[in-house]
Short mmCIF file of C-alpha atoms in Angstrom, two decimals:
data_model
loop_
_atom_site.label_atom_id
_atom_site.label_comp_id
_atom_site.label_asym_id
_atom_site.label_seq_id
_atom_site.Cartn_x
_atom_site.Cartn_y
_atom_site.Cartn_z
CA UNK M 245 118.11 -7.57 46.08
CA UNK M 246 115.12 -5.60 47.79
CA UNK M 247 115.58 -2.72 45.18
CA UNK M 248 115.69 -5.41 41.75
CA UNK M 249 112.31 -7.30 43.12
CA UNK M 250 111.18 -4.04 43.49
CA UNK M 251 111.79 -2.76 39.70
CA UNK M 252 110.56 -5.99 38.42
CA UNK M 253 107.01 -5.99 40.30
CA UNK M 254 107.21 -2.20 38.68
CA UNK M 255 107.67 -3.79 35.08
CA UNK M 256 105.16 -6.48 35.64
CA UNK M 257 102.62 -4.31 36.98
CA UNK M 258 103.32 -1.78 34.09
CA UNK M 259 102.46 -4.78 31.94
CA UNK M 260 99.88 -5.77 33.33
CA UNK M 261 98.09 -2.76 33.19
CA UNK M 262 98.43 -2.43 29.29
CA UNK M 263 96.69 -6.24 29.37
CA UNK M 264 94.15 -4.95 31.37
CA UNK M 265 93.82 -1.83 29.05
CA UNK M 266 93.50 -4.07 25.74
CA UNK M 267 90.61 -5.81 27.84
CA UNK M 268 88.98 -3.20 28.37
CA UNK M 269 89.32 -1.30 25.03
CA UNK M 270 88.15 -5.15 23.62
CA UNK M 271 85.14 -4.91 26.15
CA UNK M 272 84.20 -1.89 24.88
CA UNK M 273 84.25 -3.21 21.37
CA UNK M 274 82.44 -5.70 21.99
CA UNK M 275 79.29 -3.83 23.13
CA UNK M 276 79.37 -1.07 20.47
CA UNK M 277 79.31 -4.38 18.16
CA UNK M 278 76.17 -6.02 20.18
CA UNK M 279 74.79 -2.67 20.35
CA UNK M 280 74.67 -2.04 16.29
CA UNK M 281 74.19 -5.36 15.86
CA UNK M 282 71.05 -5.35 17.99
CA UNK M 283 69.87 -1.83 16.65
CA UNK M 284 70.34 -3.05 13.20
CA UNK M 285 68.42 -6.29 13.99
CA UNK M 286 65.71 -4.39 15.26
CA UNK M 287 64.81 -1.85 12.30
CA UNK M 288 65.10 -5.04 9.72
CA UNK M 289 62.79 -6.70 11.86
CA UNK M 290 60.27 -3.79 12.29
CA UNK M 291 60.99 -3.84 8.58
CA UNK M 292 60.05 -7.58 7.72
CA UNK M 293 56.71 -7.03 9.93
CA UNK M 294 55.76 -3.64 7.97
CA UNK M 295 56.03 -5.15 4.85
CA UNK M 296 54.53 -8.53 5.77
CA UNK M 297 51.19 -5.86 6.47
CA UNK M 298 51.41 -4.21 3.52
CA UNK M 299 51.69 -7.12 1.78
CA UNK M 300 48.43 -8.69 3.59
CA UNK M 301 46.75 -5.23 2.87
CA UNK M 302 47.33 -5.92 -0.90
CA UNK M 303 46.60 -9.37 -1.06
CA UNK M 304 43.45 -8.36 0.49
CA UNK M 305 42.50 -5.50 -1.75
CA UNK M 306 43.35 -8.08 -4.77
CA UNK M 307 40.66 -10.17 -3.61
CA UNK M 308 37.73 -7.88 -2.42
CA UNK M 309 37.28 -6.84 -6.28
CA UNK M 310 36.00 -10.18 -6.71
CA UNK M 311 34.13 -10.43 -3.62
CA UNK M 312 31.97 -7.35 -4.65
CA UNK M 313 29.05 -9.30 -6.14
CA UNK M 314 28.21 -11.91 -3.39
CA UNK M 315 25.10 -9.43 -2.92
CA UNK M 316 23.92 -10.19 -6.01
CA UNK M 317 22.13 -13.78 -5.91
CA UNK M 318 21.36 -14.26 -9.51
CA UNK M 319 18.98 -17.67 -9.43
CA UNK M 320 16.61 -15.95 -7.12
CA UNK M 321 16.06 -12.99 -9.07
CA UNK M 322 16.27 -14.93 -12.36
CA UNK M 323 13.49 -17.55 -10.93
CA UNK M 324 10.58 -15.04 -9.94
CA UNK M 325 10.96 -12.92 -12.67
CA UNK M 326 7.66 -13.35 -15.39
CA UNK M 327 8.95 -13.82 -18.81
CA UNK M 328 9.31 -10.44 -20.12
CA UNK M 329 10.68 -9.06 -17.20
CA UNK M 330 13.66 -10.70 -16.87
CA UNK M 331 15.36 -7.69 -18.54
CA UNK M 332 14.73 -5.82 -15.48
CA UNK M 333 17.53 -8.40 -14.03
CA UNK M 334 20.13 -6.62 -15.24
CA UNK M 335 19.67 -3.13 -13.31
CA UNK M 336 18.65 -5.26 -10.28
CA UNK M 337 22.15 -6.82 -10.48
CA UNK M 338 23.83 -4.23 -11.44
CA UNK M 339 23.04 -2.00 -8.43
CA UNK M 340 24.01 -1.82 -4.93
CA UNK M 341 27.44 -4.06 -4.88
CA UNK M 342 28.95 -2.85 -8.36
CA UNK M 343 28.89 0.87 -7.33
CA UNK M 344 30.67 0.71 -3.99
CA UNK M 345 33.08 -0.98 -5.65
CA UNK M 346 33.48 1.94 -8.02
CA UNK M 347 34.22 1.11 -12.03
CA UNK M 348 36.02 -1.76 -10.74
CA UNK M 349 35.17 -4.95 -13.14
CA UNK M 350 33.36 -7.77 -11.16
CA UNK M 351 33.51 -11.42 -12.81
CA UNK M 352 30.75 -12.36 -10.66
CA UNK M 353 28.39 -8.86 -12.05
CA UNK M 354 30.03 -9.96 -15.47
CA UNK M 355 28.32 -13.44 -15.42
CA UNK M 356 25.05 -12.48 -13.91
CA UNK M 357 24.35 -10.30 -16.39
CA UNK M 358 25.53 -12.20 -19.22
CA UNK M 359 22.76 -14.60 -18.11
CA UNK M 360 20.17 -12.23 -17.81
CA UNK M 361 20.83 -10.98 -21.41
CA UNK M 362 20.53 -15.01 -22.75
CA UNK M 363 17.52 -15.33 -20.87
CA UNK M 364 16.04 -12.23 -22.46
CA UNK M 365 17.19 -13.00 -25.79
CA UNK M 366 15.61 -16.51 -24.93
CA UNK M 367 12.26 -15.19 -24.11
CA UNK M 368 12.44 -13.31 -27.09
CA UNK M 369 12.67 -15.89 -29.48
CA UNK M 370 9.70 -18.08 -27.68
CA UNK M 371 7.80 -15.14 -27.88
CA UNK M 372 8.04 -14.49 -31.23
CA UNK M 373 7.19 -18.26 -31.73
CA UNK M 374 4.31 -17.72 -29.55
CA UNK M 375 2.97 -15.04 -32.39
CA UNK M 376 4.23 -16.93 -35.30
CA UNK M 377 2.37 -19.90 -34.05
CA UNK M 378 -0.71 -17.72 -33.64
CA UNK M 379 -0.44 -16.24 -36.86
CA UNK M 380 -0.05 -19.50 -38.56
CA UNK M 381 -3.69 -20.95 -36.75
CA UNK M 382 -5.08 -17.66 -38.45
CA UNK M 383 -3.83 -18.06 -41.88
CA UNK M 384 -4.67 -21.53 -41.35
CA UNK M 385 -8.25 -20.38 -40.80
CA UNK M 386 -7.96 -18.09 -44.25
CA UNK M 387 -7.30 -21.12 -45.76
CA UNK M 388 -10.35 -23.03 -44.59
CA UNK M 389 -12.40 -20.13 -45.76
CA UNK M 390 -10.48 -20.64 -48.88
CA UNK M 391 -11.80 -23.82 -49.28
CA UNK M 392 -15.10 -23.14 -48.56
CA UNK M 393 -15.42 -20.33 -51.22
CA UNK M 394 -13.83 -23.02 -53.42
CA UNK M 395 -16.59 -25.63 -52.29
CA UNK M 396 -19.05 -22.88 -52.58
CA UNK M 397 -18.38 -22.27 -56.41
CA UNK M 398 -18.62 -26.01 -56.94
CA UNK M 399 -22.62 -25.38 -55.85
CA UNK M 400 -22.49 -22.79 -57.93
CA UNK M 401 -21.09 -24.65 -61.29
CA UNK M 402 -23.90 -27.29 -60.27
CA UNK M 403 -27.00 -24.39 -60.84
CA UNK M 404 -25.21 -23.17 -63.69
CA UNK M 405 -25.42 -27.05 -64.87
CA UNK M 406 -29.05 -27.64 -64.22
CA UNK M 407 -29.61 -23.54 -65.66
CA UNK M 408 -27.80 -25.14 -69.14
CA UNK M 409 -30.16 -28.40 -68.52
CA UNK M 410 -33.04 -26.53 -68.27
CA UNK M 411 -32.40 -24.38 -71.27
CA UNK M 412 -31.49 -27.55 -73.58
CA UNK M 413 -35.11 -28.65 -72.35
CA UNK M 414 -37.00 -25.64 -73.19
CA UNK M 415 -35.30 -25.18 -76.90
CA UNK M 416 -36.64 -29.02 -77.25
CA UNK M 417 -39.91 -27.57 -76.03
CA UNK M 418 -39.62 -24.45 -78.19
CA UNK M 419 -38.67 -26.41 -81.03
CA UNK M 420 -42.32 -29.08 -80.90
CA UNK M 421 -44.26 -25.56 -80.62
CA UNK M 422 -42.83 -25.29 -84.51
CA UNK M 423 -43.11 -21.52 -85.37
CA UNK M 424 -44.84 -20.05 -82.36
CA UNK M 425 -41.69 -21.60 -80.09
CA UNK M 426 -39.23 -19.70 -82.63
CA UNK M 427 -38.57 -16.69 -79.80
CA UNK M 428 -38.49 -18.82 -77.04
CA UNK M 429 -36.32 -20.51 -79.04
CA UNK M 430 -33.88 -17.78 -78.31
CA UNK M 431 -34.36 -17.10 -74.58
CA UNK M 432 -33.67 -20.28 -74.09
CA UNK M 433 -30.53 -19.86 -76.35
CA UNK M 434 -29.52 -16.82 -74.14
CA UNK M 435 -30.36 -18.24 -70.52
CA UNK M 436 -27.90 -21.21 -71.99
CA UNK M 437 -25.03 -18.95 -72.52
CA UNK M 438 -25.45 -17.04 -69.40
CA UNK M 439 -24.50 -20.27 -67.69
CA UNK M 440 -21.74 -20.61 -69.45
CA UNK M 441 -20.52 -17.34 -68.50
CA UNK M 442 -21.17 -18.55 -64.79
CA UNK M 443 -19.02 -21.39 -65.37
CA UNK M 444 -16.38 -19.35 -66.65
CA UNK M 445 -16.67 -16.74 -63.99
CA UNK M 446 -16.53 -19.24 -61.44
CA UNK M 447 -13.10 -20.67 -63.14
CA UNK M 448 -11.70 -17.34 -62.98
CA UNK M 449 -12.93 -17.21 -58.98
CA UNK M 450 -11.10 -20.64 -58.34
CA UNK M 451 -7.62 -19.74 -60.13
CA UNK M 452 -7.80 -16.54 -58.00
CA UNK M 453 -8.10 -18.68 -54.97
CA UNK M 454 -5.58 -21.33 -56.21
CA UNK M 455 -3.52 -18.83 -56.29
CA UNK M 456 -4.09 -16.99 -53.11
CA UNK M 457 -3.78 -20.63 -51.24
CA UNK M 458 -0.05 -20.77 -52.92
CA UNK M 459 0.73 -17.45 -51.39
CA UNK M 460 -0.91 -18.85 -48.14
CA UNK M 461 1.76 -21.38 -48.63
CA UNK M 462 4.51 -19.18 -49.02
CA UNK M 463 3.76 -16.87 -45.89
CA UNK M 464 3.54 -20.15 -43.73
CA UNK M 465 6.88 -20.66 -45.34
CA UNK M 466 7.80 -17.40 -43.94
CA UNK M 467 6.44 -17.89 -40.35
CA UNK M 468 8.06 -21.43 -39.86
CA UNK M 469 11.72 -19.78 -40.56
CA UNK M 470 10.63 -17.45 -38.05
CA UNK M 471 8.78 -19.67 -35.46
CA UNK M 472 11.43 -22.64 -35.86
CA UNK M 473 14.43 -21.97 -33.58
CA UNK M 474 16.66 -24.85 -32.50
CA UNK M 475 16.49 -24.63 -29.08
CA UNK M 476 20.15 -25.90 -28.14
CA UNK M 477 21.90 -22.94 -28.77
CA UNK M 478 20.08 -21.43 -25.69
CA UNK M 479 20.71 -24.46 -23.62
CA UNK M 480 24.75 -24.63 -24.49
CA UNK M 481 24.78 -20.68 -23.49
CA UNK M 482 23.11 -21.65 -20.00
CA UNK M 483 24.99 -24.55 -19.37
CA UNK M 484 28.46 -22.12 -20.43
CA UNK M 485 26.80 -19.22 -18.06
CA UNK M 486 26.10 -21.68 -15.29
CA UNK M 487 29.82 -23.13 -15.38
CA UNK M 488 31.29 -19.68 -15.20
CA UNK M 489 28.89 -19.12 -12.57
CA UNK M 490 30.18 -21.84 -10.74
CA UNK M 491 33.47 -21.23 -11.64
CA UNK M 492 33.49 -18.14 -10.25
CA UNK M 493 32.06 -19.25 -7.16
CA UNK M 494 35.33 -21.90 -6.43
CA UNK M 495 37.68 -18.99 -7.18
CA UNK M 496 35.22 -17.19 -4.42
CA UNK M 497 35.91 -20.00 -1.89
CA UNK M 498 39.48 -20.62 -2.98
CA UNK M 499 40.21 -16.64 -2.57
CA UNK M 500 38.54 -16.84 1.04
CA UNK M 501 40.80 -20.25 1.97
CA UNK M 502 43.71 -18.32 0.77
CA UNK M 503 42.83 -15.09 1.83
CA UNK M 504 42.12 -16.74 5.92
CA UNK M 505 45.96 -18.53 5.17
CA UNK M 506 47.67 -15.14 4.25
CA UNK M 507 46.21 -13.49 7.56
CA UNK M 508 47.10 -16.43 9.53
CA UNK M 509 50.71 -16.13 8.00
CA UNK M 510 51.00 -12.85 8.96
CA UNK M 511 49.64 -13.09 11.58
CA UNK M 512 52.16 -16.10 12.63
CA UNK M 513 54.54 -13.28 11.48
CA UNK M 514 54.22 -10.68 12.85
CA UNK M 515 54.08 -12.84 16.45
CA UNK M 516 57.62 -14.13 15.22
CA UNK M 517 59.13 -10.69 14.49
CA UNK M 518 57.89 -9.52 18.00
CA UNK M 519 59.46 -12.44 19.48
CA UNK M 520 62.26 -11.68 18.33
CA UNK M 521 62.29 -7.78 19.09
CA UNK M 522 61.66 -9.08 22.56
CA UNK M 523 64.40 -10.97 22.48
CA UNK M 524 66.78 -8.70 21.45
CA UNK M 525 66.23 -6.60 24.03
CA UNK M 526 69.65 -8.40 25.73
CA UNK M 527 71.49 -5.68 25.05
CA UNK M 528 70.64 -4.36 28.66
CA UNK M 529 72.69 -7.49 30.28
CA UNK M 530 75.53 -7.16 28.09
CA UNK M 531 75.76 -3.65 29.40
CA UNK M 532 75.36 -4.71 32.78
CA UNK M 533 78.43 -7.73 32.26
CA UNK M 534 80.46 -5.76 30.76
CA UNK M 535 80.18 -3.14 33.38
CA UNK M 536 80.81 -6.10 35.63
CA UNK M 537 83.70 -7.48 34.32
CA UNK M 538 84.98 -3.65 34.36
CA UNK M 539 84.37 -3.25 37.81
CA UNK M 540 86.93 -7.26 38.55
CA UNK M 541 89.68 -5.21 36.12
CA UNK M 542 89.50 -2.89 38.30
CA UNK M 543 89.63 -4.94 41.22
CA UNK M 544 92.46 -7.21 39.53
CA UNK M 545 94.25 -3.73 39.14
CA UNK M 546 94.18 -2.76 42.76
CA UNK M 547 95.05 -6.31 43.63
CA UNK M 548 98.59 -5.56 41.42
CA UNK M 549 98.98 -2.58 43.17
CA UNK M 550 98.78 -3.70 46.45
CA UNK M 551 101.53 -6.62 45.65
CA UNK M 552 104.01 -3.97 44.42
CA UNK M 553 103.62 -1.69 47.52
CA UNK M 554 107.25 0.07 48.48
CA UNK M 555 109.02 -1.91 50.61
CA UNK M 556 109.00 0.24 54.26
CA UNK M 557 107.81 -2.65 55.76
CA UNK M 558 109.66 -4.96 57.22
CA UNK M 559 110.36 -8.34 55.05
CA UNK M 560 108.86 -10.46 58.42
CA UNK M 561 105.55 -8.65 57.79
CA UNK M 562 105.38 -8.81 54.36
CA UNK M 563 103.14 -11.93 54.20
CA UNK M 564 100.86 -10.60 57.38
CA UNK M 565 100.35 -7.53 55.31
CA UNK M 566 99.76 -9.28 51.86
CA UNK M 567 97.33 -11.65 53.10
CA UNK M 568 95.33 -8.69 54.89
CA UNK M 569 95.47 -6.80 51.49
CA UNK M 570 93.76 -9.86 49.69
CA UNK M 571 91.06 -10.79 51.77
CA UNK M 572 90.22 -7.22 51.84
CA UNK M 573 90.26 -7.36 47.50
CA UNK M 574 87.88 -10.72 48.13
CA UNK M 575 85.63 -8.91 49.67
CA UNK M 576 84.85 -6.38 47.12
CA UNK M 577 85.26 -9.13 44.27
CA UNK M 578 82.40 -11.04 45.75
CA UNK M 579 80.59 -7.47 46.77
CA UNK M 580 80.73 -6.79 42.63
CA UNK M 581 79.79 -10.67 41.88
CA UNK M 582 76.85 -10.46 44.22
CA UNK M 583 75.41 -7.18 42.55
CA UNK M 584 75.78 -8.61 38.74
CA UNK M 585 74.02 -12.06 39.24
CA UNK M 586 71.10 -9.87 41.60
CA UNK M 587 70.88 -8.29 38.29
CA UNK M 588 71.19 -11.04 35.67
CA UNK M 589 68.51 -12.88 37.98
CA UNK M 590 66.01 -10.06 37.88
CA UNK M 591 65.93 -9.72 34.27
CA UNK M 592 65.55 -13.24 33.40
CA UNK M 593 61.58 -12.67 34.01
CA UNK M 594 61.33 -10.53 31.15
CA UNK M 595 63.44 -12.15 28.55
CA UNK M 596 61.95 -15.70 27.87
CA UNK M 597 64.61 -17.00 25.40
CA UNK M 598 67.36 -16.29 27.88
CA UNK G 107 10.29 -36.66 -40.69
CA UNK G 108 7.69 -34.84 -38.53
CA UNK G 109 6.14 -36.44 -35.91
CA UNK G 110 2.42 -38.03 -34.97
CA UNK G 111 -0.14 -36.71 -32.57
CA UNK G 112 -2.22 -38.88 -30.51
CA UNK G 113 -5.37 -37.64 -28.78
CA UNK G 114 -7.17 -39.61 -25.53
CA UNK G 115 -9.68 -37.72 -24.34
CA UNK G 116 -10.44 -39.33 -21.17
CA UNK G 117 -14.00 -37.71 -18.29
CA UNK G 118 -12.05 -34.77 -17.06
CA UNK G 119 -8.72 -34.84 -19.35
CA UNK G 120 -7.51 -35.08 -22.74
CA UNK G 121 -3.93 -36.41 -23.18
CA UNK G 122 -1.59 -35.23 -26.20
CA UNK G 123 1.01 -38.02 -27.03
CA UNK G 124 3.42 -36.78 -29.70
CA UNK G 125 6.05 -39.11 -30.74
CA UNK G 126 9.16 -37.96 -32.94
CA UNK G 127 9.90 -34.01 -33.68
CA UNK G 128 7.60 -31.74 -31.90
CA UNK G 129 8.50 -28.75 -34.76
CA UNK G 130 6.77 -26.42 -37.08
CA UNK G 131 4.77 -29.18 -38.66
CA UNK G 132 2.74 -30.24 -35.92
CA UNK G 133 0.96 -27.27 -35.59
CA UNK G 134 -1.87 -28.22 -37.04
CA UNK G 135 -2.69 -31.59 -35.64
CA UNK G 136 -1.57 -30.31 -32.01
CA UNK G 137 -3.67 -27.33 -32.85
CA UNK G 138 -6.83 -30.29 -33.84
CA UNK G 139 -6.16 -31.90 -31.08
CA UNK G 140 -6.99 -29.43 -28.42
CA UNK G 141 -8.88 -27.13 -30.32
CA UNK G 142 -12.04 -29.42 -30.39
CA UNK G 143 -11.45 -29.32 -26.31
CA UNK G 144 -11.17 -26.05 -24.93
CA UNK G 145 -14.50 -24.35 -26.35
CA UNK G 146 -16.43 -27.04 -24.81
CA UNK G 147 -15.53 -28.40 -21.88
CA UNK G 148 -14.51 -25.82 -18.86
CA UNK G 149 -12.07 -26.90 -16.61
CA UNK G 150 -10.59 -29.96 -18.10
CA UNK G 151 -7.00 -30.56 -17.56
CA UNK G 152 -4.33 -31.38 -19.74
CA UNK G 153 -1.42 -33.80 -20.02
CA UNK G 154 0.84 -33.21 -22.81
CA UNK G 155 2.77 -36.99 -22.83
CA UNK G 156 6.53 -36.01 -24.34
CA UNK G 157 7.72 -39.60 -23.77
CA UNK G 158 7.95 -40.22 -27.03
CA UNK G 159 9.38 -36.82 -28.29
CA UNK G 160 12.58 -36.66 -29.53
CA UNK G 161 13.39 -33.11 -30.26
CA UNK G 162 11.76 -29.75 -29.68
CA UNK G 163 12.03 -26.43 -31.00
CA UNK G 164 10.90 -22.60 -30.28
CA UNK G 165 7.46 -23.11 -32.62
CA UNK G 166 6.70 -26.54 -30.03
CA UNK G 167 7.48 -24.13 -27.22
CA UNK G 168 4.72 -21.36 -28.95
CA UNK G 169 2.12 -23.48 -29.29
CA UNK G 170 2.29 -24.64 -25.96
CA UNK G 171 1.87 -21.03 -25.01
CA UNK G 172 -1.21 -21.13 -27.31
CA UNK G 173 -2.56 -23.56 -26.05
CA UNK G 174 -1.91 -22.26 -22.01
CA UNK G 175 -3.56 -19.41 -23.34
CA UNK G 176 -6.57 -20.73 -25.16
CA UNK G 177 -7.27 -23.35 -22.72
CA UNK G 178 -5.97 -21.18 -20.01
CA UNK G 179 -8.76 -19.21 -19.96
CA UNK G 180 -10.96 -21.93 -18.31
CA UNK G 181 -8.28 -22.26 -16.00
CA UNK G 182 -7.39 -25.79 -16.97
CA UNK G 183 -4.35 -27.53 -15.89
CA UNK G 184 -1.64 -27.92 -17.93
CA UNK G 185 1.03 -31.29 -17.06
CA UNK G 186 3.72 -31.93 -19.37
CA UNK G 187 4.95 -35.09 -18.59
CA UNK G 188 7.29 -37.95 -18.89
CA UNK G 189 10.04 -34.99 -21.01
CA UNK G 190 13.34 -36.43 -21.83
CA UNK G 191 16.34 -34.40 -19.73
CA UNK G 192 17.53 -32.57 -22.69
CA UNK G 193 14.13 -31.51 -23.46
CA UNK G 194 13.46 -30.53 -19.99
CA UNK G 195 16.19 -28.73 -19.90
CA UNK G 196 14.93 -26.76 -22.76
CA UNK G 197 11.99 -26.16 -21.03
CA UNK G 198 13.51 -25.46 -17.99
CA UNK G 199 15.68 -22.42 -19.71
CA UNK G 200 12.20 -21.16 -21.35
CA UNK G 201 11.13 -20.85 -17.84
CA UNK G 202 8.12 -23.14 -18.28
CA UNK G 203 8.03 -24.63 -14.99
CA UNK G 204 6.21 -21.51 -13.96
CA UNK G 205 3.70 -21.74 -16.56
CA UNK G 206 3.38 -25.71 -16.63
CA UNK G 207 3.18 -28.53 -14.24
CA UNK G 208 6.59 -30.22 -15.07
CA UNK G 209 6.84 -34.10 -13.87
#
């Protein structure tokens, strides 16, 4: 009866042991799985942080290409500058911003200089209005003169008229002297056609100014095509400049707004991901329980044996003996319990999602 | 289609008026109108009254500068006044506010 017990303790015990075995083998599974689990989570979170910088470090870059002309301040320079200078705008805002940024192209540059090349081409045109204007008062004063050579012949057709009167009056003189008037006859004849040549010569004088007042004319022609420039042109092209300009400043503030976000994002980020790093660092305490819970297999194990011990004891102090055997096992149990919540309890500090 | 000058020539200043298009045609009555002025009289100011102008162009804008410069020399005082916004905007973009009193 002894002996049979005995073999059957044997058997369960054997069993029990290859339970005990699977557990353990499944314990040891289970960290190698936590364990690549955790290292995995780790490098795809370093990852996720890395390229959440990089992308911030692009983003950025993006937008400093556009930032490079907030040196440049192109009312101020425009506003001081006398009116032919303003062409010396252009290498003022050309310099200083555009070359640390290299060949890069710079909307903001772009603009500014597209308005300094209207305003020049502005100041251009009033300028040569300024001159046509000026020529125009001058051939204006030709004309006058004009005029006055024109009244001036007018005084002389009126001596050539009293010449002829004074002529018809002396071959009336000439003519009661009878014979001894005869020659005078003739001055008088001649002084009578010289006036008439006057006359004609001062015709010929006025058709050569008539005509030199139509050319006068013509050339004024000339310098109002040249002076007259409809103004709105230049004011469409400011008002155009001045929306880019302002365009350009919104993007400016917009790229700043978004720029600020994109930092705060990674930043937000990159606190997440280290978090999380943090977090994972759990690993330790599964060690530590399974270790645990391989120390109580061990214990359970002993406990088995101790059950199954060969029977040179008498049956009466069986149950003295058994007792003995498990308060000693209930010892170490809670010795191994103690140890792994010391532990758990030390690392819970550290490890603020646990 | 041009416009019309009008001259008051008060003590100390003579005002222009001119009333429709301020162009190419003017020249010579805006030319008349301060000419008579700015041999005679040092020091007398100027108010060019645009209240009634309708449109400008680049010759207005020259003899302006003629007449800054022929009456400038006495250092008189050049006002434009009472400009419509589109015209002083034009103005404005020929950079006359640092050559003229603007108002």
């Amino acid at each position: 009866m002894n002996e049979e017990l005995h073999a059957l303790a044997g058997e369960i015990r054997a069993e029990l042991h290859r339970e005990v075995d699977n557990l353990r083998e499944e314990l040891l599974q289970v960290r190698k799985l936590v364990q690549d689990a955790i290292l995995k989570l780790t490098e795809s979170f370093s990852g996720i942080r890395d390229q959440a910088n990089s992308q911030h470090v692009l983003v950025t870059s993006l937008t400093s290409s556009m930032d490079a002309g907030d040196a440049v301040d192109p009312d101020g320079v425009d506003a001081e500058a006398p009116p032919p200078a303003p062409a010396e705008a252009h290498p003022h805002g050309g310099t200083g911003s555009g070359e640390s940024q290299g060949k890069r192209i710079n909307i903001r540059q772009f603009v500014a200089e597209t308005d300094g090349i209207l305003r020049t081409f502005v100041d251009h045109i009033i300028l040569v209005s300024r001159q046509s204007m000026e020529m125009v008062h001058r051939v204006d004063d030709l004309s006058a003169q004009m005029q006055e050579v024109v009244a001036l012949l007018k005084d002389v057709n009126a001596i050539a008229e009293q010449t002829n009167v004074l002529a018809l009056n002396a071959r009336i003189v000439a003519a009661r002297a009878g014979q001894a008037g005869a020659p005078f006859s003739v001055v008088a004849g001649e002084v009578r056609k010289l006036a008439k040549s006057s006359n004609q010569f001062s015709d010929k004088i006025r058709g050569v100014v008539t005509k030199s007042q139509q050319d006068i004319e013509a050339a004024k022609g000339i310098i109002e095509i040249m002076a007259s420039k409809d103004m709105s042109f230049a004011i469409e092209s400011k008002g155009r400049v001045d929306d880019m300009m302002a365009e350009v400043s919104e993007i400016d503030r917009f790229t700043a707004i978004t720029l600020t976000e994109v930092s705060r994002i990674t930043d937000a980020l990159n606190h997440s991901v280290g978090v999380a790093v943090m977090s994972l660092q759990f690993e330790d305490m599964v060690t530590q329980l399974t270790g645990s819970i391989e120390n109580k297999l061990a214990i359970v194990e002993s406990v088995m044996d101790g059950l199954s011990e060969p029977p040179s004891i008498e049956p009466t102090e069986i149950i003295p003996h058994l007792r003995l055997h498990l308060e000693a096992q209930k010892e170490r149990f809670d010795e191994v319990d103690r140890r792994a919540v010391r532990q758990t309890s030390m690392d819970e500090g550290d490890i603020e999602l646990f | 289609m041009s416009g019309t000058i009008s001259v008051n020539r008060g003590e100390n200043e003579t005002v222009i008026g001119i009333k429709g298009r301020f162009n190419f045609e003017m020249h010579s009555q805006f030319r008349t109108a301060y000419q008579s002025e700015t041999g005679s009289s040092k020091g007398r100011k100027f108010v060019i009254d645009l209240a009634g102008t309708e449109y400008i162009d680049s010759s207005a804008l020259g003899m302006l500068l003629l007449l800054r410069e022929e009456a400038g020399t006495n250092e008189a005082e050049i006002e434009i006044v009472n400009a419509r916004p589109e015209i002083k905007k034009i103005l404005e973009t020929a950079n006359f506010q640092r050559l003229f009193k603007i108002s």
